[in-house]
Coordinates of C-alpha atoms in Angstrom, one line a residue:
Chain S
X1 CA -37.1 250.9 -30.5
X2 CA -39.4 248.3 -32.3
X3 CA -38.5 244.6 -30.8
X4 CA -37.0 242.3 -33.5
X5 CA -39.0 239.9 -35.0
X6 CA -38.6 236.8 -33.5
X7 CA -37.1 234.1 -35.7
X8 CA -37.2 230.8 -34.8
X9 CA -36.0 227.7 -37.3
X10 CA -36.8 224.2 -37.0
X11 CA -34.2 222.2 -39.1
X12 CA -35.1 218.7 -39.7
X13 CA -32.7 216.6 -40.9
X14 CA -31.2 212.7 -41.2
X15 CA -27.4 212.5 -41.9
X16 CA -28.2 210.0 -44.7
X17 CA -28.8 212.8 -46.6
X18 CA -25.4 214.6 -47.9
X19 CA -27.6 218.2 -49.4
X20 CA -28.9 217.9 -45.6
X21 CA -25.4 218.5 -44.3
X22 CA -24.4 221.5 -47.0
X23 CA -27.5 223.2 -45.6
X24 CA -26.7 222.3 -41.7
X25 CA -23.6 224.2 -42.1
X26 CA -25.2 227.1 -43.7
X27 CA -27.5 227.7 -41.2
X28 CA -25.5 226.9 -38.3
X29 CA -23.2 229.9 -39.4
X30 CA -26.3 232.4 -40.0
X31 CA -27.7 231.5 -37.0
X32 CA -26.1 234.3 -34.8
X33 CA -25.8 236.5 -37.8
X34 CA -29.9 236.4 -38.5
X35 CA -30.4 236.3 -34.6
X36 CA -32.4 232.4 -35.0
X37 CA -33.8 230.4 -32.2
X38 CA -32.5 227.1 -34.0
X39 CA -33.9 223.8 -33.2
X40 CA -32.3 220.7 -34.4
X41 CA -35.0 218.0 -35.2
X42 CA -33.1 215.3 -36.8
X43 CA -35.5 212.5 -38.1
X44 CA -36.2 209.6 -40.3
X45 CA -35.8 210.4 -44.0
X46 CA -36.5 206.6 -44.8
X47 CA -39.8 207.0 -43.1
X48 CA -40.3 210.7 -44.6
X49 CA -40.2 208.8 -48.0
X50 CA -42.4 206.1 -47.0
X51 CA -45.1 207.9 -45.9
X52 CA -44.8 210.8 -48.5
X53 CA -44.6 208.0 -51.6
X54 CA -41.3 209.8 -52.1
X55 CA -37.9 207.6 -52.8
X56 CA -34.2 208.3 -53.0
X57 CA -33.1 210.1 -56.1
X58 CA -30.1 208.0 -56.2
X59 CA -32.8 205.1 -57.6
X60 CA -32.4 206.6 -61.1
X61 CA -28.6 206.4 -62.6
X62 CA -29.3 209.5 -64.7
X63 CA -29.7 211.3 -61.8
X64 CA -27.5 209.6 -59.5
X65 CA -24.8 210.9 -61.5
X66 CA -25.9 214.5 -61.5
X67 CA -26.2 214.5 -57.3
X68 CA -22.6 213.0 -57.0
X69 CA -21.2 215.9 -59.9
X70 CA -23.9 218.4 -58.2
X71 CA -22.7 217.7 -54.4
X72 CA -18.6 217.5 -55.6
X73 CA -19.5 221.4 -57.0
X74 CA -21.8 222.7 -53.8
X75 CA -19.5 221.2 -51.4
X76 CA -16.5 222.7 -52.5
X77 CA -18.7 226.0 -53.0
X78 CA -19.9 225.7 -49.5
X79 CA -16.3 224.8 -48.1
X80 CA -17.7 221.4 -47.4
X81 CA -15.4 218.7 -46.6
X82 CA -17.9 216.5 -48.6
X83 CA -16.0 213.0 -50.5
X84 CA -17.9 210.7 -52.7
X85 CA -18.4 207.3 -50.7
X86 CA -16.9 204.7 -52.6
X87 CA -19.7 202.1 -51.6
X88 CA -22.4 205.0 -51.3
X89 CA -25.5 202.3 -52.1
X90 CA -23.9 200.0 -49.6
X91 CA -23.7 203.1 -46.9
X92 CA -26.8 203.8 -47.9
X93 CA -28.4 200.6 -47.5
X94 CA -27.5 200.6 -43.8
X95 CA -29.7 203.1 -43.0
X96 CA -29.0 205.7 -40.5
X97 CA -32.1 204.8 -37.7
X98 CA -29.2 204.2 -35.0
X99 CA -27.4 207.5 -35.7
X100 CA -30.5 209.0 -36.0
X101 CA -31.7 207.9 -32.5
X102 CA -28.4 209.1 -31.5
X103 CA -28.7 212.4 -32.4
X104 CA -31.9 212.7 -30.5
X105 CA -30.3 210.9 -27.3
X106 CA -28.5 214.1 -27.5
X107 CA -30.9 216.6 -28.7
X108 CA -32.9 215.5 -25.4
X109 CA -30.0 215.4 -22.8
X110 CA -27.5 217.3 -24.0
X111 CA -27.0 221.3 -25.0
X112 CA -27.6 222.2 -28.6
X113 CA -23.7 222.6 -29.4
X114 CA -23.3 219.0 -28.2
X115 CA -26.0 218.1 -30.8
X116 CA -24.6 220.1 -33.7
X117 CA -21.6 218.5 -33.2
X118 CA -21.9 214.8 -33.2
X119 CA -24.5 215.6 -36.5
X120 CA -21.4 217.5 -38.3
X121 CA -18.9 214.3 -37.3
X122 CA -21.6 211.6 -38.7
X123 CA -21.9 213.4 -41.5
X124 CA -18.2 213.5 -41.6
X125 CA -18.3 209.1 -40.9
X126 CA -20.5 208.8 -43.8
X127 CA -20.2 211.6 -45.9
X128 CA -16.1 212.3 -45.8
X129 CA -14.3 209.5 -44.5
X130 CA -16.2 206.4 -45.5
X131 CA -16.7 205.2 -42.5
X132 CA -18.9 203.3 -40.7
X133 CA -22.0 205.1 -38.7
X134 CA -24.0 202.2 -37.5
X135 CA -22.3 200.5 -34.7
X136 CA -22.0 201.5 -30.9
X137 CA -18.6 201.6 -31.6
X138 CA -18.8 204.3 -34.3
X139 CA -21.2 206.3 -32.4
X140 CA -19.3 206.5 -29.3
X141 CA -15.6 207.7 -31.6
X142 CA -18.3 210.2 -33.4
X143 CA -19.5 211.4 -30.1
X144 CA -16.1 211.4 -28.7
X145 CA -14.7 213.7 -31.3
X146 CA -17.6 215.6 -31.1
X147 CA -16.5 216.3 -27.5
X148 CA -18.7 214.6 -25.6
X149 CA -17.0 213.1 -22.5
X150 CA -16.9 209.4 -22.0
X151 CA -18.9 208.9 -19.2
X152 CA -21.7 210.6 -21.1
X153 CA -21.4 209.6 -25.0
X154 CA -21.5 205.6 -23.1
X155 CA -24.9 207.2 -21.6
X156 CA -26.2 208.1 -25.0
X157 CA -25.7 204.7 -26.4
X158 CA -28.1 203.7 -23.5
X159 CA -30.0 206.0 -23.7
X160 CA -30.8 205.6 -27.7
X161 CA -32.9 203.0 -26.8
X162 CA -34.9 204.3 -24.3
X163 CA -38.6 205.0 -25.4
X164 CA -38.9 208.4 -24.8
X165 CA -35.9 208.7 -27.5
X166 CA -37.0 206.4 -29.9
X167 CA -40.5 208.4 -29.8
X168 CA -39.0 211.7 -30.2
X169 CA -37.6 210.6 -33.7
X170 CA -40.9 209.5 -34.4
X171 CA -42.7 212.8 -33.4
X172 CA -39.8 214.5 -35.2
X173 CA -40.6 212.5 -38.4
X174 CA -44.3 213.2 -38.0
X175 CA -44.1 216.5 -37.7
X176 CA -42.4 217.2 -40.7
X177 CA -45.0 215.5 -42.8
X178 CA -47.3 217.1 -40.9
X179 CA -45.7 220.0 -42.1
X180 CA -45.3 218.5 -46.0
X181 CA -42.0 217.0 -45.9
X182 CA -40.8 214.6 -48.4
X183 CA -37.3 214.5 -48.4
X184 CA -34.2 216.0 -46.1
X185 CA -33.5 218.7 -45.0
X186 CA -37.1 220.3 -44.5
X187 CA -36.6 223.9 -43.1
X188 CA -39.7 225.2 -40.8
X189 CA -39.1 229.0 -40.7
X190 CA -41.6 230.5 -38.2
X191 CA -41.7 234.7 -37.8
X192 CA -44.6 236.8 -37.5
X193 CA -46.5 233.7 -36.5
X194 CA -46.3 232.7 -39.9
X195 CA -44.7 229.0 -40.5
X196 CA -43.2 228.6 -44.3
X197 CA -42.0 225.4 -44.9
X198 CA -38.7 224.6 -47.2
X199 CA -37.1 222.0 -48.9
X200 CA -33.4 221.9 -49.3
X201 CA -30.3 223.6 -49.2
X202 CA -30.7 225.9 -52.0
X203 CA -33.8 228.2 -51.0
X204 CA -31.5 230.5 -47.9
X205 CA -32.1 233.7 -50.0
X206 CA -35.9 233.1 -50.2
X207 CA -35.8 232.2 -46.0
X208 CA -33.7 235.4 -45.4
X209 CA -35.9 237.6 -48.0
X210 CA -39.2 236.3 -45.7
X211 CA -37.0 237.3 -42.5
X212 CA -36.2 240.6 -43.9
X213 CA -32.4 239.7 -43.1
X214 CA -29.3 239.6 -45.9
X215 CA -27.9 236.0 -47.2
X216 CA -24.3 236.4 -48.2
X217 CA -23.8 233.8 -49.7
X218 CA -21.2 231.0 -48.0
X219 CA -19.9 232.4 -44.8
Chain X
X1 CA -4.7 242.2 -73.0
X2 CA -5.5 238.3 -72.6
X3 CA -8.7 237.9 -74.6
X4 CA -11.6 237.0 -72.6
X5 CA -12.5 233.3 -72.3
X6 CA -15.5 232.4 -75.0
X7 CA -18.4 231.4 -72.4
X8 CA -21.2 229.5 -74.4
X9 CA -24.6 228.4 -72.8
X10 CA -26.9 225.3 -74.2
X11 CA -30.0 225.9 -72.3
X12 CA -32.4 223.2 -73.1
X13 CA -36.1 223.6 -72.3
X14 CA -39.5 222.9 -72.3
X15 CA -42.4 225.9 -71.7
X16 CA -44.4 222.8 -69.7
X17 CA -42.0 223.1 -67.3
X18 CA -42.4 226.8 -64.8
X19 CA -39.2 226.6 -62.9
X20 CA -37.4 226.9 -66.7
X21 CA -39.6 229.6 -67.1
X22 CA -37.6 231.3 -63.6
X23 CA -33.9 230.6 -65.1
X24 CA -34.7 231.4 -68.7
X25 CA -35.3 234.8 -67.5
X26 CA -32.4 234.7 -65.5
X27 CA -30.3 233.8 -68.2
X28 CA -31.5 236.3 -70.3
X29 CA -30.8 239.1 -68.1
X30 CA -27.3 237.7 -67.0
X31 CA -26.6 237.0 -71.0
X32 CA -24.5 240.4 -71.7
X33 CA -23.5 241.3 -68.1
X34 CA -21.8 237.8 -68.2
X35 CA -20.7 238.2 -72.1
X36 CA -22.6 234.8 -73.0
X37 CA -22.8 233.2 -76.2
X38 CA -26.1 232.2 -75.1
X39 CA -28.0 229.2 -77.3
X40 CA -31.4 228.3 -76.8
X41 CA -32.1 224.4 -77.3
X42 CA -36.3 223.8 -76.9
X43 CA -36.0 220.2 -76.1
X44 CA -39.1 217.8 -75.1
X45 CA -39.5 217.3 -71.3
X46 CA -41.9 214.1 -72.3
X47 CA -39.0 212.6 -73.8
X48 CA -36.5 213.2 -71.5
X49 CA -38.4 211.4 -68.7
X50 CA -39.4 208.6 -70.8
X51 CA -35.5 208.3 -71.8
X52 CA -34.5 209.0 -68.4
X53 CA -36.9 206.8 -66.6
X54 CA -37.5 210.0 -64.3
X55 CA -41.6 211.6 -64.1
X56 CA -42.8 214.7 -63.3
X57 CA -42.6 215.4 -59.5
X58 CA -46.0 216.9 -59.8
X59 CA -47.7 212.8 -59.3
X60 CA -46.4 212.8 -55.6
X61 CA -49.0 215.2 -54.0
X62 CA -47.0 216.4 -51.3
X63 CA -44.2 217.2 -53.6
X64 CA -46.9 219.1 -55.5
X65 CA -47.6 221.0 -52.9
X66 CA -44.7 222.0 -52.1
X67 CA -44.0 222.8 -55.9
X68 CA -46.9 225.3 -56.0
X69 CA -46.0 227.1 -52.7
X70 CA -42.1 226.8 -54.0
X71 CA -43.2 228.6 -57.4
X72 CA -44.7 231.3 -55.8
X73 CA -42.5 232.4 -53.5
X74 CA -39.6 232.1 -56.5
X75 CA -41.9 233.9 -59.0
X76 CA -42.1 236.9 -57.0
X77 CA -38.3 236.9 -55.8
X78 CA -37.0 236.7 -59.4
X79 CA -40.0 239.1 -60.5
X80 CA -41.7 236.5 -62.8
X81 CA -45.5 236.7 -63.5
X82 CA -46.5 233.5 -62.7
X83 CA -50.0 232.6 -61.2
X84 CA -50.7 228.8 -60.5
X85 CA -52.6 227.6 -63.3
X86 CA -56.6 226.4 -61.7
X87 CA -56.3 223.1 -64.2
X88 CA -52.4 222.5 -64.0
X89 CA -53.1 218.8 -64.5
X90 CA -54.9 219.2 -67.5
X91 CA -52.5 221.1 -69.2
X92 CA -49.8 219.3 -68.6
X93 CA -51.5 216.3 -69.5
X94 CA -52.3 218.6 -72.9
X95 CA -48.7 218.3 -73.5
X96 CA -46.3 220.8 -75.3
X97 CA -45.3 219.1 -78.4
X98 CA -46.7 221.6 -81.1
X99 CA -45.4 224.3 -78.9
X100 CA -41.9 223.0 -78.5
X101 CA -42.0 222.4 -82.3
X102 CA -42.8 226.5 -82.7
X103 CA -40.2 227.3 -80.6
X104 CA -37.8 224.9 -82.7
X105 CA -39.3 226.8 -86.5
X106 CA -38.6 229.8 -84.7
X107 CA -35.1 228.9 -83.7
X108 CA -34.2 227.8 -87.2
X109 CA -36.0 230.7 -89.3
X110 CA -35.7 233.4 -87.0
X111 CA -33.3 235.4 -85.0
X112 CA -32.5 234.9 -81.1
X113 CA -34.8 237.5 -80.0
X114 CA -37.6 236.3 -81.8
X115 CA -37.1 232.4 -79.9
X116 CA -36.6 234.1 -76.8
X117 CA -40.0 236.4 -77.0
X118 CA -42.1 233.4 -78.5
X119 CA -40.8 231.1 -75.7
X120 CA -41.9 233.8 -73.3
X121 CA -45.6 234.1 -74.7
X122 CA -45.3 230.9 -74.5
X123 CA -45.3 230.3 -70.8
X124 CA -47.3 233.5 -70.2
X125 CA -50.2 231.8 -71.7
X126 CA -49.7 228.1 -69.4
X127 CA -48.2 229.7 -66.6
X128 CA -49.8 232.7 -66.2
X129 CA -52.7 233.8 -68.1
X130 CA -54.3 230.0 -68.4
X131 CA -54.7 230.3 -71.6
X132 CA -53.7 227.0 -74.4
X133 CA -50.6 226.7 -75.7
X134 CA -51.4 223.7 -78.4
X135 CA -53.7 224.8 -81.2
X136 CA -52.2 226.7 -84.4
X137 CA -54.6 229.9 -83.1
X138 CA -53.0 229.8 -79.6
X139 CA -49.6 229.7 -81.4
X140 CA -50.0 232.3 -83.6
X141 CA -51.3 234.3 -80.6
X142 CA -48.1 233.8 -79.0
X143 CA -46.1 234.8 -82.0
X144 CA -47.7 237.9 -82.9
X145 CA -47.5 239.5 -78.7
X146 CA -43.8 238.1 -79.4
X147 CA -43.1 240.9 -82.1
X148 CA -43.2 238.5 -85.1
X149 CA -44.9 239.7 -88.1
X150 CA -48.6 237.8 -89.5
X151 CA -46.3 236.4 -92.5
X152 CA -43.9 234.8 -90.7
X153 CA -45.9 233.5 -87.9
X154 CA -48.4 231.8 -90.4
X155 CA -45.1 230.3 -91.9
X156 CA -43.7 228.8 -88.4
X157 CA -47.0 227.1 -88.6
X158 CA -46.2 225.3 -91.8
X159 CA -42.4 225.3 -91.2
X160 CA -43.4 223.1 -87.4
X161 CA -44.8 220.2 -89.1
X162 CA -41.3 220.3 -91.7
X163 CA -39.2 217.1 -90.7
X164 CA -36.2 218.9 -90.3
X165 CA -38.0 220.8 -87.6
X166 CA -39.0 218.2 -86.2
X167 CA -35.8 216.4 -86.3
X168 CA -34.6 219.5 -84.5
X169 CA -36.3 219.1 -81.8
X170 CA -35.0 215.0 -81.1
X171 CA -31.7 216.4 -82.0
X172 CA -32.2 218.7 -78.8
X173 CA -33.6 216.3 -76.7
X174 CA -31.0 213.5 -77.6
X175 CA -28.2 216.3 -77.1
X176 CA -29.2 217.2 -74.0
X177 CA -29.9 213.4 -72.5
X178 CA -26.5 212.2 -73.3
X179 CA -25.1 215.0 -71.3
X180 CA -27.2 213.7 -68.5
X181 CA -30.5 215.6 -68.7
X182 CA -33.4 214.3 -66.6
X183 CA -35.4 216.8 -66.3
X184 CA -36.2 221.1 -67.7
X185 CA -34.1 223.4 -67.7
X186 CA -30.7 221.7 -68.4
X187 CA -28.5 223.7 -69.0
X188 CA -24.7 223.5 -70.3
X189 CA -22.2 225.5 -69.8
X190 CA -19.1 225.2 -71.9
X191 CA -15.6 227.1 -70.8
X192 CA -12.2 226.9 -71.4
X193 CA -12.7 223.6 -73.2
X194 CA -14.9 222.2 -70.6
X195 CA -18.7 221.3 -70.7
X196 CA -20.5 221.8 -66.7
X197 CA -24.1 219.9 -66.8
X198 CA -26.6 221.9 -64.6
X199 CA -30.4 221.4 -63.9
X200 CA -32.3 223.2 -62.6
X201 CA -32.9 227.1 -61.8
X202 CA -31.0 227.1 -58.5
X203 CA -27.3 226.9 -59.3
X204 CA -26.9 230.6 -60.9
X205 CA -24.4 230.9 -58.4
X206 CA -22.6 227.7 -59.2
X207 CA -22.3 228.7 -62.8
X208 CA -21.0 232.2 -62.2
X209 CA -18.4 230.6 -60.0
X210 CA -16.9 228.4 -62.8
X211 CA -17.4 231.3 -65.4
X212 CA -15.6 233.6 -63.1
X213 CA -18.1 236.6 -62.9
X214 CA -20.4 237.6 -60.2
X215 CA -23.9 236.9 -60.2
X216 CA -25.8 239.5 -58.0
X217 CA -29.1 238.0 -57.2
X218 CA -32.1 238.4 -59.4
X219 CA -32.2 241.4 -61.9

């Protein structure tokens, strides 16, 4: 019997980015079903754009208004629990560099689930319940519901600042522009020793057609 | 027997623009499997920006990249011939305003089939054969592999300078900005009363959902 190609997918992502989190979700469910090594690389979009001369597409109203009709449609396609932000500049404006450093916190000491989780509540701060996603405060409740235990979301909020962590969301963010990244989510599918790089979360029956495995559409 | 519900399709385009090239030929194929009353609005991309205030994402050269290695992999999914053009910048800097003007003449002298053909000679000659799509020889070119006879086609070339012509073609691009266009294809779908805005060649699945029929991938 032939061994299965090995699949592995490198999923870079910063919960500022709403398409980011319709596209987490899809992948997180294929993973098992496609047999993925999936690694969570959450970085900087802000520094993705700077570095790439990219910006925001929220900058021009003609489009801003097609994203917020555009994610409304793919969110309740995707079974997303996605709600337009009342103050989405405002959120926006904020930034995410402290939840992003959060995330890797946990990416580096924690299991993957641990990391996929407090990513999918973030989103859920930001991107559902119009809540903050900034403050220790909101990172420890996201954490917490999440199911990190106390002792160890506190730990994370140390821990975010650390060097090690704060260069790991640099090296994240390198790498993807290494790889010709210029906006979130950018999707590094590796098989065959082959790397093909995507942008998005509308491109999942072009990566499963170059894994030779079947995209059902929403799971 | 409760009649079907009318579905009508706008698709605005511009043959500058290769990803409309992908969805035009899925719209096509979809038209009687989805019983479409399926309209086609040439529309100038040009304008659209300039009204917009959006720009072609092929000045950020990372995006451009990506745009080309995107294109491929689409092309040969959805089974379109197209081969990366060796002077892309210069052609798109050549503009398409004679050719969206032919397409217009055809879509006001001619029947569906003929629009649809020119259109498609059209982008075979920028997007895959590297050939010119601006001068009245190229245009006649075009029209003639479409199936149109030497008469007519030497008369779309005195009907495209017509005002009314012209004015067809603003008429388009006016239409399709105040429904929110910013960039090629946009396309809009009207049901039950209702008008959906899409852009873009990645939301097939989207607008099957809201028509109610099953889109199956690329035919």
């Amino acid at each position: 019997m032939a061994t299965p190609a090995k699949r592995t997918v490198e999923f870079f992502y910063d919960v500022i980015s709403p398409y980011s989190w319709i596209a987490f979700e899809q992948i997180c469910k294929y993973r098992g079903r496609w047999g993925i090594d999936l690694k969570f690389k959450p970085f900087l979009l802000g520094g993705v754009f700077k570095a790439s001369g990219n910006d925001t597409p929220s900058t021009n109203s003609q489009k801003l208004k097609y994203i917020v009709l555009d994610m409304n449609r793919l969110a309740k396609f995707y079974k997303v629990p996605f709600q337009n932000p009342p103050n989405m500049m405002e959120m926006i404006m904020k930034g995410t560099l402290s939840a992003q450093r959060f995330i890797v916190a946990a990416s580096m000491d924690l299991h993957d689930k641990a990391t996929e989780n407090i990513s999918r509540q973030l989103w859920m701060r930001l991107w559902s319940k119009n809540q903050d996603a900034t403050t220790p405060e909101s990172l420890f409740e996201a954490a917490r519901l999440a199911g990190v235990d106390e002792n160890q979301a506190k730990k994370l909020l140390t821990r975010m600042k650390d060097s090690d962590v704060k260069d790991g969301l640099k090296q994240n963010t390198e790498r993807a522009l290494k790889n010709g990244a210029f906006g979130s989510p950018t999707i590094l599918v590796h098989i065959d020793g082959k790397s093909h790089m995507f942008f998005g979360s509308d491109r999942f029956h072009i990566i499963a057609h170059i894994m030779g495995v079947k995209y059902e559409g929403p799971l």
